[in-house]
Amino acid sequence: MTTTLSTDTVDVDGEGFLTNPEQWNEQIAETIAAENGIAELTDRHWLVVRFMRERFLGTGTAPSIRSLGKESGVPIKELYQLFPEGPAKLAAKIGGIPKPKGCI
Amino acid sequence: MSRKQIVILGGGTGGTMTANRLRRRFGPDEAEIHVVDRDDRHVYQPGLLFVPFGLTSLDEIVRPRRRQLHDGVIFHEAEVAWVELDREEVVLLDGDVIPYDVLVVASGVRLQPEETEGLDGPGWNDRVFTFYTPEGADALRGALERFDGGRLVVNLVDMPIKCPVAPLEFVFLADWTLRERGIRARTELVYATPLDGAFTKPVASQHLAGLLAEKEIELVTEFNAGEVDGVGGKLGSYDGRELDFDLLVTVPLHGGSAYLERTPGMADSLGFVPTDKKTLQTTVKSNVFALGDATDLPTSKAGSVTHFEAEILSENIGRYFAGRELERGFDGHANCFIETGFHKALLIDFNYETEPLPGHFPSAFGLPLLRESRLNHLGKLAFQWVYWHALLPGRELPGIGPAMPARGKKTLPVPS
């Protein structure tokens, strides 16, 4: 399915995660953030979002909350303050990458 | 070939199977095989689940490591300090050095309760327990005997964990034994998980959520435990939720062995070794291989996975010495019995690509998949004998190869 975010039409899954990361841009990120209760993306938000996105584009998988806390330099407690509804999921959504899969 | 030296770090499931397979593959003038472990206690880990319920005991599931190794395998009881990857040497904490031509990392995982605030503080082994260690499982047995109703919370802190189905099995067995004792009516059972369902894979997750509901076990999802008050009996999540407990059974965070973190470039931020998912050669160095729970592979950390890996790994070490291309043979195959109480169990079978599906294993006639049956429970019990007498010695199991069998499985539309 597709949806229109700011002025762009993008491909998304049933939960609103972009399925094609190349369609992403910063305006789209801000629109998704606002739709998910984050009125303004601060520098700390951007740090996490960019980290998630770069990691996904580089390795094909997005980090779990635990690796995110260890590797991004943002402690898990703060990650939850920034993204109260779940840092890994929400940062992935805002960063325009697919929903992180829980590994098994 | 000239005589090679193979050093295997870890004498558990993966290390022992690999050593024994390699011992059979190479003659004594072809390879010298060393296994290093910090102690001489080989634990049959699937048995840990049964210890808290008095269904088995530590002396039935712990045996000496060196006795599981074939003659001609050299066992070192020592702690590894670090690995000198460029000099191709393992440095031991006592100062000894073991050179290698090929290194196999089979050191499993290390439990890290200290990484969760308060978890191993006051209340640890009093109201807060884990059955993931022999001592913890035994202490929990005493606590369950004394338990007389109240709130029992089972929580896994975060993935990855060994045997991801074990905490579910624990809560199923708790439900069963508390019913037998007549105190289930005054017990609330809660299963709190960081996942968004009972399990990771959709079809199995649905089946297992159904079982939890049937057994009146409350399922709390997306619960990322951040803080434990073991005296007040409170488990807090990072997003501000709180679960009260009288007894908390936890699966602490898992990471790799400390020597991996002391070796620059050898492990990821959680301490797992970056490994090629098909060949089991690490990306650290071409002469370093890994298997079992120590790897970063996107499959279950489970003995069945390690068993399937061991077959590919010993083949690939042979190929490496011969200068041949490695076999890209590992498909992520896992196979797990899930105890559900009342003398029944489920069986699941899956790999990197195929999630657990209903049907039968290993073919259309066999053990039922994703369905409770007595046969599966008997299979799980019989497996301990198979483990000590066939798997560890490195014998082939008839009809069960490393690749996941597709025959016997029903494909289903994946629920969203």
Coordinates of C-alpha atoms in Angstrom, one line a residue:
Chain A
M1 CA 0.0 0.0 0.0
T2 CA 1.0 3.6 -0.3
T3 CA 0.4 6.7 1.7
T4 CA 1.1 10.4 1.3
L5 CA 3.4 12.0 3.9
S6 CA 4.0 15.8 3.7
T7 CA 4.1 16.1 -0.1
D8 CA 5.6 12.7 -1.0
T9 CA 3.9 9.4 -1.8
V10 CA 5.7 6.5 -0.2
D11 CA 5.3 2.7 0.2
V12 CA 4.4 1.6 3.7
D13 CA 3.4 -1.6 5.4
G14 CA 0.2 -2.2 7.4
E15 CA 1.7 -0.4 10.4
G16 CA 3.1 2.6 8.6
F17 CA 6.8 1.6 8.3
L18 CA 8.4 2.6 5.0
T19 CA 9.1 -0.5 2.9
N20 CA 11.5 1.4 0.6
P21 CA 14.1 3.3 2.6
E22 CA 15.1 5.3 -0.5
Q23 CA 11.8 7.2 -0.5
W24 CA 12.7 8.7 2.8
N25 CA 13.7 12.4 3.5
E26 CA 13.8 14.6 6.6
Q27 CA 10.3 16.2 6.0
I28 CA 8.9 12.7 5.9
A29 CA 10.7 11.9 9.2
E30 CA 9.2 15.0 10.8
T31 CA 5.7 14.1 9.6
I32 CA 5.9 10.5 10.9
A33 CA 7.3 11.9 14.2
A34 CA 4.4 14.3 14.6
E35 CA 1.8 11.6 13.8
N36 CA 3.4 9.5 16.6
G37 CA 3.3 12.1 19.3
I38 CA 6.7 13.7 18.9
A39 CA 6.0 17.3 18.1
E40 CA 9.7 18.3 17.5
L41 CA 12.7 16.2 16.6
T42 CA 15.6 17.3 18.8
D43 CA 19.3 16.7 18.0
R44 CA 19.2 13.7 20.3
H45 CA 16.2 12.3 18.4
W46 CA 18.1 12.8 15.1
L47 CA 21.2 11.1 16.5
V48 CA 19.2 8.0 17.3
V49 CA 17.2 8.1 14.0
R50 CA 20.3 8.5 11.9
F51 CA 22.1 5.8 13.8
M52 CA 19.3 3.3 13.2
R53 CA 19.0 4.3 9.5
E54 CA 22.7 4.1 8.8
R55 CA 23.0 0.8 10.6
F56 CA 20.1 -0.7 8.6
L57 CA 21.5 0.6 5.3
G58 CA 24.9 -0.7 6.2
T59 CA 24.1 -4.2 7.5
G60 CA 20.5 -5.0 6.5
T61 CA 19.3 -5.2 10.0
A62 CA 18.3 -2.5 12.6
P63 CA 19.8 -2.8 16.1
S64 CA 17.7 -3.9 19.1
I65 CA 17.0 -1.5 21.9
R66 CA 19.9 -3.1 23.8
S67 CA 22.5 -2.7 21.1
L68 CA 21.1 0.8 20.4
G69 CA 21.8 1.7 24.0
K70 CA 25.3 0.4 23.9
E71 CA 26.3 1.7 20.5
S72 CA 24.5 5.0 19.9
G73 CA 25.8 6.5 23.1
V74 CA 22.3 7.3 24.2
P75 CA 21.4 5.3 27.4
I76 CA 18.2 3.1 27.3
K77 CA 16.5 5.3 29.9
E78 CA 16.9 8.4 27.7
L79 CA 15.9 6.4 24.6
Y80 CA 12.5 5.8 26.3
Q81 CA 12.2 9.5 27.2
L82 CA 12.9 10.4 23.6
F83 CA 10.6 7.7 22.1
P84 CA 8.2 6.8 24.8
E85 CA 6.3 4.3 22.8
G86 CA 9.3 2.1 22.1
P87 CA 12.6 3.5 20.9
A88 CA 13.7 0.8 18.4
K89 CA 10.3 0.6 16.6
L90 CA 9.6 4.3 16.6
A91 CA 13.1 5.4 15.6
A92 CA 13.0 2.9 12.7
K93 CA 9.6 4.2 11.6
I94 CA 10.8 7.8 11.7
G95 CA 14.1 6.8 10.0
G96 CA 12.2 5.3 7.1
I97 CA 13.4 1.7 7.5
P98 CA 11.3 -1.5 7.9
K99 CA 10.0 -2.6 11.4
P100 CA 12.8 -4.3 13.3
K101 CA 12.3 -8.0 13.5
G102 CA 12.8 -9.6 16.9
C103 CA 15.5 -12.2 16.4
I104 CA 14.8 -15.6 17.8
Chain B
M1 CA 48.9 -32.3 5.1
S2 CA 51.4 -31.2 7.8
R3 CA 50.2 -31.7 11.4
K4 CA 47.7 -29.0 12.3
Q5 CA 46.8 -27.7 15.7
I6 CA 43.0 -27.0 16.3
V7 CA 42.0 -25.2 19.5
I8 CA 38.4 -25.2 20.6
L9 CA 37.4 -22.6 23.2
G10 CA 34.5 -24.1 25.2
G11 CA 33.8 -27.7 26.2
G12 CA 30.0 -27.5 26.1
T13 CA 27.6 -28.8 23.5
G14 CA 29.3 -27.2 20.4
G15 CA 32.9 -27.6 21.5
T16 CA 32.5 -31.3 22.5
M17 CA 30.7 -32.3 19.4
T18 CA 33.2 -30.4 17.2
A19 CA 36.2 -31.9 19.0
N20 CA 34.8 -35.5 18.7
R21 CA 33.8 -35.1 15.0
L22 CA 37.2 -33.6 14.2
R23 CA 39.0 -36.4 16.1
R24 CA 37.3 -38.9 13.9
R25 CA 37.9 -36.9 10.7
F26 CA 41.7 -36.4 11.2
G27 CA 44.2 -39.0 12.2
P28 CA 46.6 -38.3 15.1
D29 CA 49.4 -37.3 12.7
E30 CA 47.1 -35.0 10.8
A31 CA 45.8 -32.8 13.7
E32 CA 46.2 -32.2 17.4
I33 CA 42.9 -31.1 19.0
H34 CA 42.7 -29.0 22.2
V35 CA 39.6 -28.0 24.1
V36 CA 39.8 -25.3 26.7
D37 CA 37.1 -24.7 29.4
R38 CA 37.2 -23.0 32.8
D39 CA 35.6 -25.9 34.6
D40 CA 35.0 -29.6 34.3
R41 CA 31.2 -29.5 34.6
H42 CA 29.3 -30.3 31.4
V43 CA 25.6 -29.4 32.0
Y44 CA 22.8 -30.9 30.0
Q45 CA 21.1 -27.6 29.7
P46 CA 17.6 -28.7 28.6
G47 CA 17.5 -30.4 32.0
L48 CA 17.7 -27.1 33.9
L49 CA 14.0 -26.5 33.2
F50 CA 13.0 -29.5 35.1
V51 CA 15.2 -28.9 38.2
P52 CA 12.9 -26.3 39.9
F53 CA 10.0 -28.7 39.7
G54 CA 11.9 -31.6 41.3
L55 CA 11.5 -33.6 38.0
T56 CA 15.3 -34.0 37.7
S57 CA 18.3 -33.1 39.8
L58 CA 21.7 -31.6 39.2
D59 CA 23.5 -34.9 39.7
E60 CA 21.5 -36.3 36.8
I61 CA 22.3 -33.5 34.4
V62 CA 25.9 -32.6 35.2
R63 CA 28.8 -34.8 34.1
P64 CA 32.6 -34.2 33.7
R65 CA 33.5 -32.4 30.5
R66 CA 36.6 -34.4 29.9
R67 CA 34.8 -37.7 30.0
Q68 CA 32.6 -36.6 27.0
L69 CA 35.7 -36.0 24.9
H70 CA 37.2 -38.8 22.7
D71 CA 40.6 -40.2 23.5
G72 CA 43.2 -38.1 21.8
V73 CA 41.5 -34.8 22.5
I74 CA 43.6 -32.7 25.0
F75 CA 41.5 -30.9 27.6
H76 CA 42.7 -27.8 29.4
E77 CA 40.9 -26.7 32.5
A78 CA 41.7 -23.0 32.4
E79 CA 40.2 -19.6 31.8
V80 CA 41.0 -17.8 28.6
A81 CA 42.5 -14.3 29.0
W82 CA 42.3 -13.2 25.4
V83 CA 43.2 -14.3 21.8
E84 CA 46.2 -12.9 19.9
L85 CA 44.6 -13.0 16.5
D86 CA 47.7 -12.0 14.6
R87 CA 50.1 -14.3 16.4
E88 CA 47.4 -17.1 16.3
E89 CA 47.7 -17.8 20.0
V90 CA 45.2 -18.3 22.8
V91 CA 46.5 -16.7 26.0
L92 CA 45.3 -18.3 29.2
L93 CA 44.8 -16.4 32.5
D94 CA 47.5 -18.5 34.2
G95 CA 49.9 -17.2 31.6
D96 CA 50.2 -20.3 29.4
V97 CA 49.9 -19.8 25.6
I98 CA 48.3 -22.3 23.1
P99 CA 49.2 -21.7 19.5
Y100 CA 46.6 -22.7 16.8
D101 CA 46.2 -23.2 13.1
V102 CA 42.5 -23.1 13.4
L103 CA 40.5 -21.6 16.3
V104 CA 36.9 -22.6 17.1
V105 CA 34.9 -20.3 19.3
A106 CA 32.3 -22.4 21.2
S107 CA 32.2 -20.6 24.5
G108 CA 28.4 -20.0 24.6
V109 CA 27.0 -17.1 26.5
R110 CA 27.5 -15.4 29.8
L111 CA 24.5 -14.4 31.9
Q112 CA 24.6 -10.7 32.9
P113 CA 22.1 -10.1 35.7
E114 CA 24.2 -7.1 36.8
E115 CA 23.2 -5.3 33.6
T116 CA 19.6 -4.8 34.9
E117 CA 19.3 -2.4 37.8
G118 CA 18.6 -4.2 41.1
L119 CA 18.2 -7.6 39.6
D120 CA 21.1 -9.3 41.5
G121 CA 20.7 -7.0 44.5
P122 CA 18.7 -7.7 47.7
G123 CA 16.2 -10.4 47.1
W124 CA 18.3 -12.3 44.6
N125 CA 17.9 -16.0 45.3
D126 CA 15.3 -15.1 47.9
R127 CA 12.4 -13.8 45.8
V128 CA 14.2 -13.4 42.5
F129 CA 15.6 -16.4 40.7
T130 CA 16.8 -17.7 37.4
F131 CA 16.8 -21.3 36.4
Y132 CA 19.4 -20.7 33.7
T133 CA 22.2 -21.7 36.0
P134 CA 22.5 -25.1 37.9
E135 CA 22.7 -23.2 41.3
G136 CA 19.8 -20.9 40.4
A137 CA 17.6 -23.8 39.3
D138 CA 18.3 -25.6 42.5
A139 CA 17.6 -22.6 44.7
L140 CA 14.3 -22.0 42.8
R141 CA 13.3 -25.6 43.5
G142 CA 13.4 -24.7 47.2
A143 CA 11.4 -21.5 46.7
L144 CA 8.7 -23.3 44.7
E145 CA 8.4 -25.9 47.4
R146 CA 7.8 -23.2 49.9
F147 CA 5.5 -21.2 47.6
D148 CA 2.0 -21.1 48.8
G149 CA 0.2 -18.9 46.3
G150 CA 0.5 -15.3 45.3
R151 CA 1.9 -13.6 42.2
L152 CA 4.5 -15.5 40.2
V153 CA 6.0 -13.4 37.4
V154 CA 8.1 -14.9 34.7
N155 CA 10.2 -12.4 32.7
L156 CA 12.9 -12.5 30.0
V157 CA 14.7 -9.3 30.1
D158 CA 15.7 -9.1 26.4
M159 CA 16.5 -11.2 23.4
P160 CA 18.7 -13.0 22.5
I161 CA 18.5 -15.7 25.1
K162 CA 19.4 -19.4 25.1
C163 CA 16.4 -21.6 24.2
P164 CA 13.8 -18.8 23.7
V165 CA 11.0 -21.2 24.4
A166 CA 12.3 -22.2 27.9
P167 CA 10.6 -19.3 29.9
L168 CA 7.3 -20.3 28.2
E169 CA 7.9 -23.9 29.2
F170 CA 8.6 -22.8 32.7
V171 CA 5.3 -21.0 33.1
F172 CA 3.4 -24.0 31.6
L173 CA 5.1 -26.4 34.0
A174 CA 4.4 -24.0 36.9
D175 CA 0.7 -23.9 36.0
W176 CA 0.6 -27.7 35.9
T177 CA 2.5 -28.4 39.2
L178 CA 0.6 -25.7 41.1
R179 CA -2.7 -27.2 39.9
E180 CA -1.5 -30.6 41.1
R181 CA -0.7 -29.1 44.5
G182 CA -4.2 -27.5 44.6
I183 CA -2.9 -23.9 45.0
R184 CA -3.3 -22.7 41.4
A185 CA -6.6 -21.0 42.3
R186 CA -4.7 -18.7 44.7
T187 CA -1.8 -18.0 42.3
E188 CA -1.7 -15.4 39.6
L189 CA 0.7 -16.4 36.8
V190 CA 2.1 -13.6 34.6
Y191 CA 4.4 -14.0 31.6
A192 CA 6.1 -10.7 30.7
T193 CA 8.1 -10.5 27.5
P194 CA 9.8 -7.7 25.5
L195 CA 8.4 -9.3 22.3
D196 CA 5.1 -8.1 20.9
G197 CA 3.6 -11.6 21.3
A198 CA 4.2 -14.9 23.1
F199 CA 7.0 -15.7 20.7
T200 CA 8.8 -14.3 17.7
K201 CA 7.5 -16.3 14.8
P202 CA 3.9 -15.5 13.9
V203 CA 2.3 -19.0 13.5
A204 CA 4.0 -20.4 16.6
S205 CA 3.3 -17.2 18.5
Q206 CA -0.4 -17.5 17.9
H207 CA -0.5 -21.1 19.0
L208 CA 1.5 -20.3 22.2
A209 CA -0.6 -17.3 23.0
G210 CA -3.7 -19.6 22.7
L211 CA -2.1 -22.0 25.2
L212 CA -1.3 -19.2 27.7
A213 CA -4.9 -18.0 27.6
E214 CA -6.3 -21.6 27.9
K215 CA -4.1 -22.0 31.0
E216 CA -5.2 -18.6 32.4
I217 CA -1.7 -17.2 32.3
E218 CA -1.6 -13.4 31.8
L219 CA 0.5 -12.3 28.9
V220 CA 2.2 -8.9 29.1
T221 CA 3.9 -7.9 25.9
E222 CA 6.5 -5.2 24.9
F223 CA 7.7 -5.2 28.5
N224 CA 11.3 -4.1 28.6
A225 CA 12.4 -4.7 32.2
G226 CA 14.7 -1.9 33.4
E227 CA 14.5 -2.1 37.2
V228 CA 13.9 -4.8 39.9
D229 CA 13.1 -4.2 43.5
G230 CA 13.6 -7.7 44.9
V231 CA 12.6 -6.8 48.5
G232 CA 9.4 -4.8 47.6
G233 CA 8.6 -7.3 44.9
K234 CA 8.3 -4.9 41.9
L235 CA 9.5 -5.3 38.4
G236 CA 9.6 -2.0 36.4
S237 CA 9.8 -1.4 32.7
Y238 CA 11.6 1.4 30.9
D239 CA 8.3 2.8 29.7
G240 CA 7.1 3.2 33.3
R241 CA 4.9 0.1 33.9
E242 CA 5.2 -1.9 37.1
L243 CA 4.5 -5.6 37.8
D244 CA 4.1 -6.7 41.5
F245 CA 5.5 -10.1 42.3
D246 CA 5.8 -12.5 45.2
L247 CA 8.2 -14.6 43.2
L248 CA 10.1 -13.4 40.1
V249 CA 11.6 -15.9 37.7
T250 CA 13.9 -14.0 35.4
V251 CA 16.0 -14.8 32.4
P252 CA 18.8 -12.2 32.7
L253 CA 20.5 -10.5 29.7
H254 CA 22.9 -12.7 27.7
G255 CA 26.3 -11.6 26.4
G256 CA 29.4 -13.3 25.1
S257 CA 32.4 -14.6 27.2
A258 CA 34.6 -11.9 28.8
Y259 CA 37.7 -13.0 26.8
L260 CA 35.9 -12.1 23.6
E261 CA 35.4 -8.6 24.8
R262 CA 39.1 -8.5 25.8
T263 CA 40.1 -9.3 22.3
P264 CA 39.8 -6.3 20.0
G265 CA 37.7 -6.9 16.9
M266 CA 36.5 -10.3 18.0
A267 CA 32.9 -9.5 19.1
D268 CA 30.0 -7.2 18.5
S269 CA 28.7 -4.8 21.2
L270 CA 26.9 -7.6 23.0
G271 CA 29.9 -9.9 22.9
F272 CA 28.8 -12.2 20.1
V273 CA 31.2 -13.2 17.3
P274 CA 30.3 -12.0 13.8
T275 CA 30.0 -15.2 11.8
D276 CA 29.0 -16.1 8.2
K277 CA 25.5 -17.6 8.5
K278 CA 26.1 -20.3 6.0
T279 CA 29.8 -21.4 6.4
L280 CA 30.3 -20.7 10.1
Q281 CA 33.7 -19.0 9.3
T282 CA 33.9 -15.8 11.4
T283 CA 34.4 -12.5 9.7
V284 CA 37.2 -11.8 12.3
K285 CA 39.9 -14.0 10.6
S286 CA 39.7 -16.8 8.0
N287 CA 41.1 -19.3 10.4
V288 CA 38.7 -18.5 13.2
F289 CA 35.3 -20.4 13.1
A290 CA 32.4 -20.3 15.6
L291 CA 29.3 -22.2 16.4
G292 CA 26.5 -22.4 19.0
D293 CA 25.4 -19.6 21.3
A294 CA 28.6 -17.6 20.9
T295 CA 27.8 -16.5 17.3
D296 CA 25.7 -13.5 16.2
L297 CA 23.7 -15.7 13.8
P298 CA 20.0 -14.8 13.4
T299 CA 18.7 -18.2 14.6
S300 CA 17.9 -19.6 18.0
K301 CA 20.6 -20.1 20.6
A302 CA 19.8 -23.7 21.2
G303 CA 21.5 -27.1 21.3
S304 CA 19.7 -28.4 18.3
V305 CA 21.1 -25.5 16.2
T306 CA 24.6 -26.2 17.5
H307 CA 24.2 -29.8 16.6
F308 CA 23.3 -29.0 13.0
E309 CA 26.1 -26.5 12.9
A310 CA 28.7 -28.9 14.2
E311 CA 28.3 -31.1 11.1
I312 CA 28.8 -28.2 8.7
L313 CA 31.6 -26.8 10.8
S314 CA 33.8 -29.9 10.9
E315 CA 33.3 -30.3 7.1
N316 CA 34.4 -26.7 6.6
I317 CA 37.5 -27.1 8.8
G318 CA 38.5 -30.0 6.6
R319 CA 37.9 -27.9 3.5
Y320 CA 39.9 -25.0 4.9
F321 CA 42.9 -27.1 5.5
A322 CA 42.6 -28.6 2.0
G323 CA 42.4 -25.1 0.5
R324 CA 38.9 -25.9 -0.9
E325 CA 35.9 -23.6 -1.1
L326 CA 33.8 -23.8 2.1
E327 CA 30.4 -25.4 2.0
R328 CA 27.6 -22.8 2.4
G329 CA 25.5 -25.4 4.0
F330 CA 24.0 -24.1 7.2
D331 CA 20.3 -23.0 6.8
G332 CA 19.6 -21.9 10.4
H333 CA 17.8 -25.1 11.2
A334 CA 16.4 -25.3 14.8
N335 CA 14.2 -28.0 16.4
C336 CA 12.7 -27.6 19.8
F337 CA 10.4 -29.5 22.1
I338 CA 8.2 -27.2 24.2
E339 CA 7.0 -28.8 27.4
T340 CA 3.4 -27.8 28.1
G341 CA 2.8 -29.8 31.3
F342 CA 0.4 -32.7 31.9
H343 CA 3.0 -35.1 30.3
K344 CA 2.6 -33.3 27.0
A345 CA 4.8 -31.2 24.7
L346 CA 4.8 -29.4 21.4
L347 CA 7.5 -29.7 18.7
I348 CA 8.7 -26.9 16.5
D349 CA 11.1 -27.1 13.5
F350 CA 12.2 -24.1 11.5
N351 CA 15.2 -22.4 9.8
Y352 CA 16.3 -18.9 8.6
E353 CA 13.6 -18.8 5.9
T354 CA 10.8 -21.0 7.2
E355 CA 8.9 -20.3 10.4
P356 CA 7.6 -23.1 12.6
L357 CA 4.6 -24.7 10.8
P358 CA 2.2 -27.5 11.7
G359 CA 2.6 -31.0 10.2
H360 CA 4.9 -33.8 11.2
F361 CA 8.7 -34.2 11.8
P362 CA 10.9 -35.4 10.1
S363 CA 8.4 -36.5 7.4
A364 CA 4.7 -37.0 7.0
F365 CA 4.9 -39.9 9.5
G366 CA 6.6 -38.7 12.7
L367 CA 6.2 -36.4 15.7
P368 CA 3.4 -33.9 15.4
L369 CA 4.5 -30.3 14.9
L370 CA 2.9 -27.4 16.8
R371 CA 0.5 -29.7 18.5
E372 CA 0.5 -30.9 22.1
S373 CA 1.1 -34.6 22.4
R374 CA 2.3 -37.2 24.8
L375 CA 4.7 -38.5 22.1
N376 CA 6.5 -35.2 22.0
H377 CA 6.9 -35.2 25.8
L378 CA 8.4 -38.7 25.6
G379 CA 10.6 -37.5 22.8
K380 CA 11.9 -34.7 25.0
L381 CA 12.6 -37.1 27.9
A382 CA 14.4 -39.6 25.6
F383 CA 16.5 -36.8 24.2
Q384 CA 18.8 -36.7 27.2
W385 CA 20.0 -40.2 26.5
V386 CA 20.5 -39.3 22.8
Y387 CA 22.4 -36.2 23.9
W388 CA 25.1 -38.0 26.0
H389 CA 25.3 -41.1 23.8
A390 CA 24.9 -39.9 20.2
L391 CA 25.1 -36.2 19.9
L392 CA 28.2 -35.4 22.0
P393 CA 30.2 -38.3 20.6
G394 CA 29.3 -36.9 17.2
R395 CA 27.4 -39.8 15.8
E396 CA 24.8 -39.3 13.0
L397 CA 21.2 -39.4 13.9
P398 CA 19.3 -41.6 11.4
G399 CA 16.9 -39.5 9.3
I400 CA 17.9 -36.1 10.9
G401 CA 20.4 -34.1 8.9
P402 CA 21.4 -30.5 9.3
A403 CA 19.0 -29.2 6.6
M404 CA 15.5 -28.5 7.7
P405 CA 13.1 -31.0 6.2
A406 CA 10.2 -29.4 4.2
R407 CA 8.3 -32.7 3.7
G408 CA 5.6 -33.2 6.4
K409 CA 5.0 -29.5 6.9
K410 CA 1.8 -27.7 6.0
T411 CA 2.3 -24.3 4.6
L412 CA -0.1 -21.7 5.9
P413 CA -0.9 -18.1 5.1
V414 CA 1.1 -16.1 7.6
P415 CA -1.2 -14.2 10.0
S416 CA -0.5 -10.5 10.1

